[in-house]
XYZ file of C-alpha atoms in Angstrom:
616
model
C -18.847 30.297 30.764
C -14.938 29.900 30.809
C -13.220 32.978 28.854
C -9.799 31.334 28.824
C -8.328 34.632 29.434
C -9.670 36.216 25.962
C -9.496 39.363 27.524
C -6.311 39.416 28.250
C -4.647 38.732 25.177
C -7.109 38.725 22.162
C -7.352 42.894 22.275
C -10.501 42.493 20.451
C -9.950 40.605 17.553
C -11.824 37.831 19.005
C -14.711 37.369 21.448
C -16.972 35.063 22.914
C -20.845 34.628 21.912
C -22.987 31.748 21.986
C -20.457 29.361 23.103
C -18.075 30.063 20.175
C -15.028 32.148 19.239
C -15.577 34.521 16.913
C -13.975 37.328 14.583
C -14.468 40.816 15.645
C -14.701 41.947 12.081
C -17.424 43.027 9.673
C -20.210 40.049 9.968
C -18.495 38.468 13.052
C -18.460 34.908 11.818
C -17.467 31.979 14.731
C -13.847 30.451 14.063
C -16.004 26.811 13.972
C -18.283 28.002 11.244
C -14.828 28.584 9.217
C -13.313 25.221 10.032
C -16.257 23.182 8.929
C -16.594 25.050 6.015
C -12.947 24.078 5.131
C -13.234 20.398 6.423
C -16.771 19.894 3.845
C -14.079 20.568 1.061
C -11.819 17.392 2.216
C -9.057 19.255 4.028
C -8.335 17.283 7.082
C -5.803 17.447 9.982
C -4.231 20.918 11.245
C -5.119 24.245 9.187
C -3.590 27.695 9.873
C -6.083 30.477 9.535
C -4.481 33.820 8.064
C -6.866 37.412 9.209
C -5.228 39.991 6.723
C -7.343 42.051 8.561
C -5.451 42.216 11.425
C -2.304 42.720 9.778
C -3.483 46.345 8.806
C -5.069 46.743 12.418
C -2.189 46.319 14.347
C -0.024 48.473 11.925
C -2.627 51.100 12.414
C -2.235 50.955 16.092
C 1.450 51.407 16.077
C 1.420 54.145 13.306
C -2.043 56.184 15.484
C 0.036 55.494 18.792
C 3.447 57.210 17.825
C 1.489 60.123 15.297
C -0.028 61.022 18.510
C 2.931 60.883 20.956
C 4.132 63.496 18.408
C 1.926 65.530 18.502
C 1.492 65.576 22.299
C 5.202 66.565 22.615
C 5.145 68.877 19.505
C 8.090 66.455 18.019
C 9.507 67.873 15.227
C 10.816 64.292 13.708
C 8.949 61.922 11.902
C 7.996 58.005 12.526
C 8.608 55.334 9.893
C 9.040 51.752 10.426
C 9.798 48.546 8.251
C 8.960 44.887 9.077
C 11.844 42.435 9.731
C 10.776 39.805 7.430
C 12.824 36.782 9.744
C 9.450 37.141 11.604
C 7.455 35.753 8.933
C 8.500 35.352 5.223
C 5.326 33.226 4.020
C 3.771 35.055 1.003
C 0.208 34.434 2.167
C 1.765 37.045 5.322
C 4.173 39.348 3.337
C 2.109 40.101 0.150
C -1.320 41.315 1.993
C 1.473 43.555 4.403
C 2.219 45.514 1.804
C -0.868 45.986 0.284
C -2.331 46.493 3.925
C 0.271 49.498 4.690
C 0.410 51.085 1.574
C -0.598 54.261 2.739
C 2.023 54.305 5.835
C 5.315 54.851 5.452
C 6.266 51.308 6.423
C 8.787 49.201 4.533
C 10.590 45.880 5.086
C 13.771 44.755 6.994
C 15.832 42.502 5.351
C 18.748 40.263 7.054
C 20.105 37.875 4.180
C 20.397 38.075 0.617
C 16.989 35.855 -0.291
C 14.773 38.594 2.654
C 17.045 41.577 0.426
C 15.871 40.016 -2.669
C 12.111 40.198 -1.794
C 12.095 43.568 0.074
C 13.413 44.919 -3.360
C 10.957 43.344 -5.376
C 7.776 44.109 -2.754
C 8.540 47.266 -0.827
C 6.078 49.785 -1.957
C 7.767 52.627 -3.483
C 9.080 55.062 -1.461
C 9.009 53.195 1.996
C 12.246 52.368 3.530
C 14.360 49.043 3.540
C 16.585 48.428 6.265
C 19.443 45.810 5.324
C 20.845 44.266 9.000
C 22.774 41.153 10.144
C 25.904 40.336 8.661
C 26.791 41.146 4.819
C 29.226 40.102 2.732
C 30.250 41.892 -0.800
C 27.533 40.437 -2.964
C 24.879 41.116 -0.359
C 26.443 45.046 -0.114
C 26.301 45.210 -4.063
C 23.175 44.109 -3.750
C 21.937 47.205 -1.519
C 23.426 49.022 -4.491
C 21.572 47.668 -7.000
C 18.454 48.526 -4.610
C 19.411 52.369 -4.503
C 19.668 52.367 -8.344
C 15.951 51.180 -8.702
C 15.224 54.054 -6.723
C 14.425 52.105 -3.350
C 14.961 54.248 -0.095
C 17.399 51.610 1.308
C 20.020 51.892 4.445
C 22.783 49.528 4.882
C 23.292 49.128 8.662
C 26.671 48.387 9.343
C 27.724 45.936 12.036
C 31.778 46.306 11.599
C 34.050 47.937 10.475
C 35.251 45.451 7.945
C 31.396 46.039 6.303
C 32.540 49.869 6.298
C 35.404 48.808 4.263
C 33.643 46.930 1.590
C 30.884 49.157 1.373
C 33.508 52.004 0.870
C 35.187 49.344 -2.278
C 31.721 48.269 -3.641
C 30.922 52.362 -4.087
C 33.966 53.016 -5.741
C 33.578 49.976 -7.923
C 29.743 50.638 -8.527
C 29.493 54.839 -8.505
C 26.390 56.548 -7.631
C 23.424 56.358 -6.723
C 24.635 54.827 -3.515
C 22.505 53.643 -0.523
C 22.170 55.034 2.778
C 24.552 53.999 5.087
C 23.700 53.399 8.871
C 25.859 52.396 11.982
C 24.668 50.012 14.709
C 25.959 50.975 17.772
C 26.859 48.882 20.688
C 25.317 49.982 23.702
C 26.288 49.113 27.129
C 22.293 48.759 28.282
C 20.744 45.377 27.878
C 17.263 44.083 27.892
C 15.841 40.906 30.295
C 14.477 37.837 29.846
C 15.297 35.321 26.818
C 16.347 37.469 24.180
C 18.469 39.990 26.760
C 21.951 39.147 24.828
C 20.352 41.100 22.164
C 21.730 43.952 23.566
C 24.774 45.209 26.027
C 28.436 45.607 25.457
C 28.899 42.178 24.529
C 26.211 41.721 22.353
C 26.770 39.988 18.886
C 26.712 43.311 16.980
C 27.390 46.986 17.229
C 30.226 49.070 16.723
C 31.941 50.127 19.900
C 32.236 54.037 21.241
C 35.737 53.868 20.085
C 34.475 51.745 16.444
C 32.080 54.762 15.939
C 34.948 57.403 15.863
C 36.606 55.235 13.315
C 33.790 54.762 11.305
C 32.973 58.649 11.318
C 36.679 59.042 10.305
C 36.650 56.240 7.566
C 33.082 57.835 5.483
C 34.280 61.539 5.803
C 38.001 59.995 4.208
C 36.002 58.703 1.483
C 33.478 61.419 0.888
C 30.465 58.905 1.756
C 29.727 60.990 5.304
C 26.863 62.927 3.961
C 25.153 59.029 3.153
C 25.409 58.248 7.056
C 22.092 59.011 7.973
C 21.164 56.173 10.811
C 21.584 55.011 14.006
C 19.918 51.213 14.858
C 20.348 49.675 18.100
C 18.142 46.976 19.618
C 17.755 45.393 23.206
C 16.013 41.827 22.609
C 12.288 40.713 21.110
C 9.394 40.940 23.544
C 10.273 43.300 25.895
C 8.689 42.284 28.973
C 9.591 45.581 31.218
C 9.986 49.202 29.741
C 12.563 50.407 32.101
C 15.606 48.756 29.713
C 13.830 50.524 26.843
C 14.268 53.677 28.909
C 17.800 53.217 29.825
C 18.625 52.637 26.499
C 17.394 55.424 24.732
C 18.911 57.871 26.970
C 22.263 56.243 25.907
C 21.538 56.216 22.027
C 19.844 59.596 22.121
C 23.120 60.816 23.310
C 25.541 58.429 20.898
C 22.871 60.721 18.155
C 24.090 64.245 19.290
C 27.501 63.640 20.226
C 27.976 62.285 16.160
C 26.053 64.652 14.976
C 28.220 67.495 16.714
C 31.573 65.303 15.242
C 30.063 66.563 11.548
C 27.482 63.858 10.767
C 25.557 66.692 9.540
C 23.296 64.382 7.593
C 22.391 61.559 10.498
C 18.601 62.395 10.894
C 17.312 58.617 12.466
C 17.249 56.701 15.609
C 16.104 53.145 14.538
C 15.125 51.508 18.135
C 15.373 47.935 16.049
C 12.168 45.560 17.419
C 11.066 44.531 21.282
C 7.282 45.576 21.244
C 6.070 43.103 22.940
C 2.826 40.683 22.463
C 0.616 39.788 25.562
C 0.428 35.962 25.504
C -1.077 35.320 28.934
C -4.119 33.409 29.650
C -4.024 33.489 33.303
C -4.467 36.738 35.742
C -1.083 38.625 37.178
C 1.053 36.135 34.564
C 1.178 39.323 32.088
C 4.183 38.975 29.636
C 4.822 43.120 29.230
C 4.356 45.761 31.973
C 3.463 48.521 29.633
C 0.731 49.734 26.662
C 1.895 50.535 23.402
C 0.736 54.045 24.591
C 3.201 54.317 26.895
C 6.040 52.283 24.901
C 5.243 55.234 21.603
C 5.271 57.798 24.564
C 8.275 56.972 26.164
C 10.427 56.839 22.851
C 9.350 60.144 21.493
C 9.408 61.931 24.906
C 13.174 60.753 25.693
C 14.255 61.511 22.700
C 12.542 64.624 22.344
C 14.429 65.735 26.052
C 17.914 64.825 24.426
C 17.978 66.544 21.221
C 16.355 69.894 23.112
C 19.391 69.376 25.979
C 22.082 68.899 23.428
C 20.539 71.482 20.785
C 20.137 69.052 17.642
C 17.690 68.215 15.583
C 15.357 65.735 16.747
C 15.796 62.458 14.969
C 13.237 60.461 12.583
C 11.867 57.185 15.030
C 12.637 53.712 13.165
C 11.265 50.779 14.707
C 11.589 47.358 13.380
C 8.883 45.519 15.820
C 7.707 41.922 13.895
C 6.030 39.937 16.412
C 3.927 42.607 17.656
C 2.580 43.279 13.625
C 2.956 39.637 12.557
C 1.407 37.524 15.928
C -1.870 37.722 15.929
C -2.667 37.518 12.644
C -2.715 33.582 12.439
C -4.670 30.641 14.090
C -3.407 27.098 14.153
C -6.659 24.644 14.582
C -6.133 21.466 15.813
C -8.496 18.173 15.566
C -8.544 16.424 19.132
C -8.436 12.780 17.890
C -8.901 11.139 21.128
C -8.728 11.651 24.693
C -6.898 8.960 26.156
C -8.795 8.042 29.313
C -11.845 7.135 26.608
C -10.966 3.441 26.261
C -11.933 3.373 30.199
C -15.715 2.713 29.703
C -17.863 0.135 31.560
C -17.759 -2.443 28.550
C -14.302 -2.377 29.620
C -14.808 -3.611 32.913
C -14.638 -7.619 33.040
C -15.011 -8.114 36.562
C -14.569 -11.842 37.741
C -16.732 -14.144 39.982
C -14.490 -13.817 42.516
C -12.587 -10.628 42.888
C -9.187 -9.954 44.773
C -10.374 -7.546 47.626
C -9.092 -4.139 46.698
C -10.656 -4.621 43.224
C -14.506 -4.807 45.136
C -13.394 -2.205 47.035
C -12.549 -0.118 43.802
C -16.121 -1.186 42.765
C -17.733 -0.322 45.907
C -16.201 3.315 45.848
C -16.979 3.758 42.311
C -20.613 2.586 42.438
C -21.598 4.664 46.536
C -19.338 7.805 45.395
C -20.888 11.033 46.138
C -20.799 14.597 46.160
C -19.829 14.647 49.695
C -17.246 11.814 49.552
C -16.169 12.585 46.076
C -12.354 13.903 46.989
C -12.239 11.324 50.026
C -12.612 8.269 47.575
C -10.836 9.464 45.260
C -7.753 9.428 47.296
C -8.785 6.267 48.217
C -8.969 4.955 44.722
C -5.471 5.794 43.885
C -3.996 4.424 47.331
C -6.018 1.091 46.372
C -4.499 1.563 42.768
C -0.640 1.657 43.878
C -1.302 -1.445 45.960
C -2.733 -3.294 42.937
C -0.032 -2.580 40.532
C 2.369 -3.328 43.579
C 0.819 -6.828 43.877
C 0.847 -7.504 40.115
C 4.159 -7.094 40.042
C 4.622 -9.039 42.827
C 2.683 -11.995 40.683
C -0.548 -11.771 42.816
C -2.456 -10.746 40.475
C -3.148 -11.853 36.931
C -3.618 -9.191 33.815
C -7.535 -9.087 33.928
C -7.130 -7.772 37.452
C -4.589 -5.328 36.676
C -6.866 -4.154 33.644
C -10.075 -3.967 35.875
C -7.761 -2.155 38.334
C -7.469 1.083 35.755
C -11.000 0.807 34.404
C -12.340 1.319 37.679
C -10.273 4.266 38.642
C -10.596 6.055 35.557
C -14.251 5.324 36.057
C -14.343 6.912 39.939
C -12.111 9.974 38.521
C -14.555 10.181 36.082
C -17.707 10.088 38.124
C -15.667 12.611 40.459
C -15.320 15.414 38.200
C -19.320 15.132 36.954
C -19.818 15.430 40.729
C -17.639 17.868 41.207
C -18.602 20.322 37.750
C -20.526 22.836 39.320
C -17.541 23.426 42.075
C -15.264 26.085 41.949
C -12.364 24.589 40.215
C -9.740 25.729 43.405
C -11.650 23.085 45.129
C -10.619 20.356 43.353
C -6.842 21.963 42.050
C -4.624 20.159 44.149
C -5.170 16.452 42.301
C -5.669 17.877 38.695
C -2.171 16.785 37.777
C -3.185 12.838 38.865
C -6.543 13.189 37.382
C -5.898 15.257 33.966
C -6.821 14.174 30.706
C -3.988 13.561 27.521
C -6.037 15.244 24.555
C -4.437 13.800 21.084
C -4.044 16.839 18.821
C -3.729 15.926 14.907
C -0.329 18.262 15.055
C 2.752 19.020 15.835
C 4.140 21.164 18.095
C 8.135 21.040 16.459
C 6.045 21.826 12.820
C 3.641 24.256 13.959
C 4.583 25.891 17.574
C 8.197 25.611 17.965
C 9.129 28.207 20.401
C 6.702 26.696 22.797
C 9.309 23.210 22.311
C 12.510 25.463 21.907
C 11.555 28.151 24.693
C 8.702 27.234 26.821
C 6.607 29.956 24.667
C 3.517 29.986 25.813
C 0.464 30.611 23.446
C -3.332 30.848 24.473
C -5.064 27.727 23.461
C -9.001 27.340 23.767
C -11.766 25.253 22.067
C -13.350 26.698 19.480
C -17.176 26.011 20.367
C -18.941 24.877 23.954
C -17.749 27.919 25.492
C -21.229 27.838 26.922
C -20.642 24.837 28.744
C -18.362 24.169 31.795
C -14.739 22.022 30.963
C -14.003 19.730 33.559
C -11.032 17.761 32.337
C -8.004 19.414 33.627
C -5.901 18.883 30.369
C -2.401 18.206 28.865
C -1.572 18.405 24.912
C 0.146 15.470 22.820
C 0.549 15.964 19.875
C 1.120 13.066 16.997
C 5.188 12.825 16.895
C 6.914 10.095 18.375
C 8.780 12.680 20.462
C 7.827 12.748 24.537
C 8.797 16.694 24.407
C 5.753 16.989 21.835
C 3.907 17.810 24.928
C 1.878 20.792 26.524
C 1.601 19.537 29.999
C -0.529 20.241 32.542
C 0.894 23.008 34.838
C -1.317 23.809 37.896
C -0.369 27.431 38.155
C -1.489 27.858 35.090
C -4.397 25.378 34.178
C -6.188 24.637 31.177
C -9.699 22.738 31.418
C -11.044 21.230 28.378
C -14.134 19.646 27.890
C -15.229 16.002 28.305
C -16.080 14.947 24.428
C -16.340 11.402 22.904
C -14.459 12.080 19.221
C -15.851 9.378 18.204
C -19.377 10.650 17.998
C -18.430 14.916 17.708
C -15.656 16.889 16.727
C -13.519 19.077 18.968
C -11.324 21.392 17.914
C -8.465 23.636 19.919
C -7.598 26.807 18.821
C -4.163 28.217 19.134
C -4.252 32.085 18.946
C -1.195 34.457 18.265
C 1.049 31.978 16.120
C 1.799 34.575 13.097
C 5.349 35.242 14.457
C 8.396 33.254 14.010
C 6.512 29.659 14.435
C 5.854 29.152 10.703
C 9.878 29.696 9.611
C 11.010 28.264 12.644
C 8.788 24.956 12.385
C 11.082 21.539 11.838
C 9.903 18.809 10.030
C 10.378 16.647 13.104
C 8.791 13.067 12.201
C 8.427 14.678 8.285
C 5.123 16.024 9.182
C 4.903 19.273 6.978
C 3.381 22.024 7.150
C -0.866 22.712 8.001
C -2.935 23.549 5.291
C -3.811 27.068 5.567
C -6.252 29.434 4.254
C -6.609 33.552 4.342
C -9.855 34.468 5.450
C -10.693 37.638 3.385
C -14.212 40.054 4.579
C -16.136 41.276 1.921
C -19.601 42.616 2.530
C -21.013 41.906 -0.929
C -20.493 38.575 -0.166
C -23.412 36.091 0.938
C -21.198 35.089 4.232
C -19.382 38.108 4.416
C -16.457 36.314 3.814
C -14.379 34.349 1.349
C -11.532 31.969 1.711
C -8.805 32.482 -0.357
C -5.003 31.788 -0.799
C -5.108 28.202 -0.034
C -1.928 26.208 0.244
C -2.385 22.378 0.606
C 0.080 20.923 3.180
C 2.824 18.913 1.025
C 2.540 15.348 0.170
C 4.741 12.658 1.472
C 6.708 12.828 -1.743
C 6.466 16.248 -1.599
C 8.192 16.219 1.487
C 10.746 13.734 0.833
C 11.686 15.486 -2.251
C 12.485 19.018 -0.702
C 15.628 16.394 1.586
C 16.263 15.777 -2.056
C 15.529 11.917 -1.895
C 14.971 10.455 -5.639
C 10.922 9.675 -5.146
C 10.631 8.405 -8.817
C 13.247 5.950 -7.404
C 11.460 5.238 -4.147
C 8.335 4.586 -6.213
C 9.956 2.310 -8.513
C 11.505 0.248 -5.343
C 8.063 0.089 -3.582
C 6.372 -1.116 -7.182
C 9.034 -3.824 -7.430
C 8.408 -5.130 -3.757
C 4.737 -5.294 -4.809
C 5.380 -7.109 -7.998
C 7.267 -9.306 -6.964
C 5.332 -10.693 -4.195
C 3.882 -13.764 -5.341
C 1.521 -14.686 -2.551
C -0.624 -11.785 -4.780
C -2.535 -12.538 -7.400
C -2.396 -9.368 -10.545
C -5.642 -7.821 -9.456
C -4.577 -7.700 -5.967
C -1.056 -6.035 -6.729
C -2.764 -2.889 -8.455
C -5.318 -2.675 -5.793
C -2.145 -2.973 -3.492
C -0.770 -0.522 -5.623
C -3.433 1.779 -6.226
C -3.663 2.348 -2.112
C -0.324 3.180 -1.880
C -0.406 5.841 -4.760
C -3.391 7.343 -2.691
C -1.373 7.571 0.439
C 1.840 8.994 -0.947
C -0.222 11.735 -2.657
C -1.560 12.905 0.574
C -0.209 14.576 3.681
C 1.292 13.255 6.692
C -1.246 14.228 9.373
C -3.460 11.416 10.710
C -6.838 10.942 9.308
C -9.549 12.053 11.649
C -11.631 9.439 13.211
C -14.866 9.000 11.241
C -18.003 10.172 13.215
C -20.501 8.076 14.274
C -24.430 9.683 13.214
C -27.331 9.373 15.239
């Protein structure tokens, strides 16, 4: 049985058992009962698979993991945290967060006016709301209106021109005003991708010299008692904890040394987001060097040391981590719609009477092949294929030839690998990139996984079902745009092996796993393909399954689509009509047939219809 790595990044949600994947939740149903479910009701091409579930899990983990840091080092602060809703803004996401952590204190982060609008309409009452990014005087008066509906809201401040209009908007607007907190520019940095996050010349943050001013500007203005905050934040997914370190030895001092200027009132240290999510499928190719013990021990111990050497009070812990609550909480399923060596069969073999030489000497190697001389002809079959193509394009060789020439060595390739499929797959590693299979996914990767186009992301990809059987195809990913980078290729060092399936006779579906964060806002309508249809799988032990499906959202129409670019569809219905009526090599009966198809097809999604299946 191949795992493909589920132990390394699943962290129990998901598991193995009978040659499925299945949910590690109440009555443990397999991911493939839950597709074919959905497909008997008509849905075809992509879905996305919501787990509330695991929403409240992994805010449960990061709430038990700091509670218990704090009381290991007797911390005298307290832990509170909001989600940044740029990770994920989808309602079928935000809605079951709040209900999920409505017993934490855990409240949303919002960075534009629309994220402000729906943190003040869904934050549970009395959980915090963090306003970041750049603001300009409606989206300040809008924090205002927030504080006078009672919200527990802090306006992080990213200049000191934002000082200056909150400092106009509160003497327009009066009291109750909103928190007020400073983001501070520190002069540590984090690694990897998102590093310019942080360091001195990071895109926000006040400066040491900012700070002063800023302390100066609030006391002028009586608003010094609202400054209560301190964010900073060093990049998303944190790969190494040292930076982390670093960092909060510099903030916990920036705390004290304003809190010994008279910020009397500045009580928290929001460490913004960074808390990582383990990706990797593949041994020693880990993607953080650190638990979320450690990472929850680490921020409460430093800052415990720093308040106890500068004699202050030791700060409240914000954190602001997305990814980490938001990742795994979603499944994209792809249909494989054909694997692109399948059209090389024997039926397509049309060998001649009289062959050119290296053509029966691709037959001979194909039909004696054996276990023993497996790799041996194999090499020979592609030498003996370059000289083919060489001579066809040479004119020595007709089409049929060249056609018989690919047959065969998909043929031998294939006959290799059966021979070779109880092997350890090192054996046979050094010609998987000549010999791997295309697998055509009903998807795409700019809609549906765009940081793996935009940032060589990485996400662990498996089949859903024959987990009990060994894959032999060493496999790349297309995926149905007309785009060559809509591609998951083949890399040796880290190899994925799928298994040999005709589509045309089964179904074979590819699960990717930790796709809640970032991918679904992010996703392009490259091609106009829109977004999957997706369902929230709900557990409830009264039910018969255990189980319900709820929440569904259809993926758009093609006139749905084309109407969000705010094309006129009654118009491009009326033109297509016309062209129909007014062919005349159509009879009337056959125009509204004509019609009546196309009607069909605009009212249904993009996505390619799944090859029919062939019974018995």
């Amino acid at each position: 049985m191949v795992d493909y790595g589920i132990n390394f990044w699943a962290n129990g949600d998901f598991f193995i058992d009978d040659g499925q994947v299945k949910i590690n939740h109440k009555s443990k149903p397999a991911l493939i009962q839950i597709v074919q479910e959905i497909r008997e009701k008509g849905y075809r091409g992509p879905l996305l698979l919501r787990f509330p579930h695991l929403i409240k899990n992994q805010i449960c983990k990061v709430f038990t993991a700091f509670e218990r840091a704090i009381a290991e080092y007797n911390y005298q602060g307290n832990f509170k945290a909001v989600f940044p809703l740029k990770v994920n803004q989808m309602p079928h996401f935000v809605l079951p967060l709040v209900e999920q952590s409505a017993d934490k204190c855990y409240g949303l982060e919002a960075g534009s006016k629309p994220e402000l609008i729906l943190a003040m309409a869904y934050a549970n009452k009395n959980t915090p709301i963090t306003v970041n990014g750049f603001k300009d005087r409606e989206m300040i008066s809008l924090g205002f209106i927030a504080a006078n509906m009672k919200h527990d809201i802090t306006i992080t401040i990213e200049g000191l021109n934002e000082l200056e209009t909150i400092i106009d908007v509160a003497k327009e607007m009066g009291e109750p005003y909103p928190k007020i907190g400073l983001r501070i520019r520190l002069h540590s940095s984090g690694i990897g991708v998102w590093a310019k996050s942080g360091g001195i010349y990071s895109k926000f943050g006040l400066t040491s010299t900012e700070l002063l001013e800023a302390l100066n500007m609030l006391e002028r203005h009586d608003l010094l008692d609202r400054f209560t905050m301190i964010h900073f934040h060093i990049g998303s997914q944190m790969s190494d904890i040292l930076p982390l370190k670093k960092a909060l030895r510099e903030a916990g001092n920036i705390y004290a040394e304003l809190r010994k200027k008279g910020a009397k009132n500045l009580s928290c240290v929001n460490i913004g987001g960074g808390l990582a999510v383990e990706y990797t499928q593949h041994e020693n190719e880990n993607n953080r060097n650190y638990t979320l013990e450690e990472f929850s021990g680490d921020v409460v111990f430093s800052l415990r040391e720093i308040a106890k050497n500068k004699n202050e009070k030791e700060p409240d812990i914000f954190i602001e981590s997305g990814r980490f609550i938001a990742a795994n909480h979603a499944v994209l399923v792809a249909p494989v719609l054909e694997l692109l060596s399948q059209e090389y069969d024997e039926k397509a073999l049309k060998l001649k009477d009289s062959n050119p030489p290296l053509i029966q000497e691709l037959y001979d190697l194909y039909e004696s092949v054996s276990e023993k001389t497996a790799i041996e002809y194999l090499h020979d079959s592609f030498d003996h294929m370059e000289s083919l193509l060489t001579l066809f394009d040479l004119g020595y060789i007709d089409l049929q030839d060249r056609s018989n020439t690919e047959v065969l060595v998909h043929l031998i390739i294939k006959k290799v690998l059966k021979l070779l499929k109880h092997k350890n797959h090192n054996e046979i590693i050094a010609i998987q990139e000549q010999v791997q299979e295309r697998y055509l996914l009903n998807c795409s990767f700019f809609q549906s996984l765009p940081d793996y186009w935009g940032l060589g992301q990485n996400f662990p990809v498996m089949p859903l079902d024959r987990l009990n059987r060994r894959p032999t195809r060493s496999a790349s990913l297309w995926d149905i745009t007309c785009d060559s980078d809509g591609e998951v290729a083949f890399d040796a060092s880290k190899p994925l092996y799928l298994h040999d399936v005709d589509v045309t006779k089964e179904e074979y579906f590819l699960g990717f796993f930790l796709v809640g964060a970032y991918q679904e806002v992010l996703g392009m309508r490259h091609n106009l393909f829109t977004h999957p249809t997706e369902f929230s799988v709900v557990f409830d032990d009264d039910l018969n399954k255990g189980y319900e499906l709820c929440n569904l959202l259809e993926a758009q129409t093609i006139l749905d689509v084309l109407d969000d670019l705010d094309y006129d569809t009654k118009e491009i219905e009326r033109i297509l009509k016309q062209y129909i009526e007014e062919n005349q090599d159509l009879d009337s009966d056959s125009k509204k047939e004509v019609l009546g198809r196309l009607y069909v097809m605009l009212s249904e999604n993009g996505y390619l219809r799944t090859i029919s299946i062939k019974k018995g």
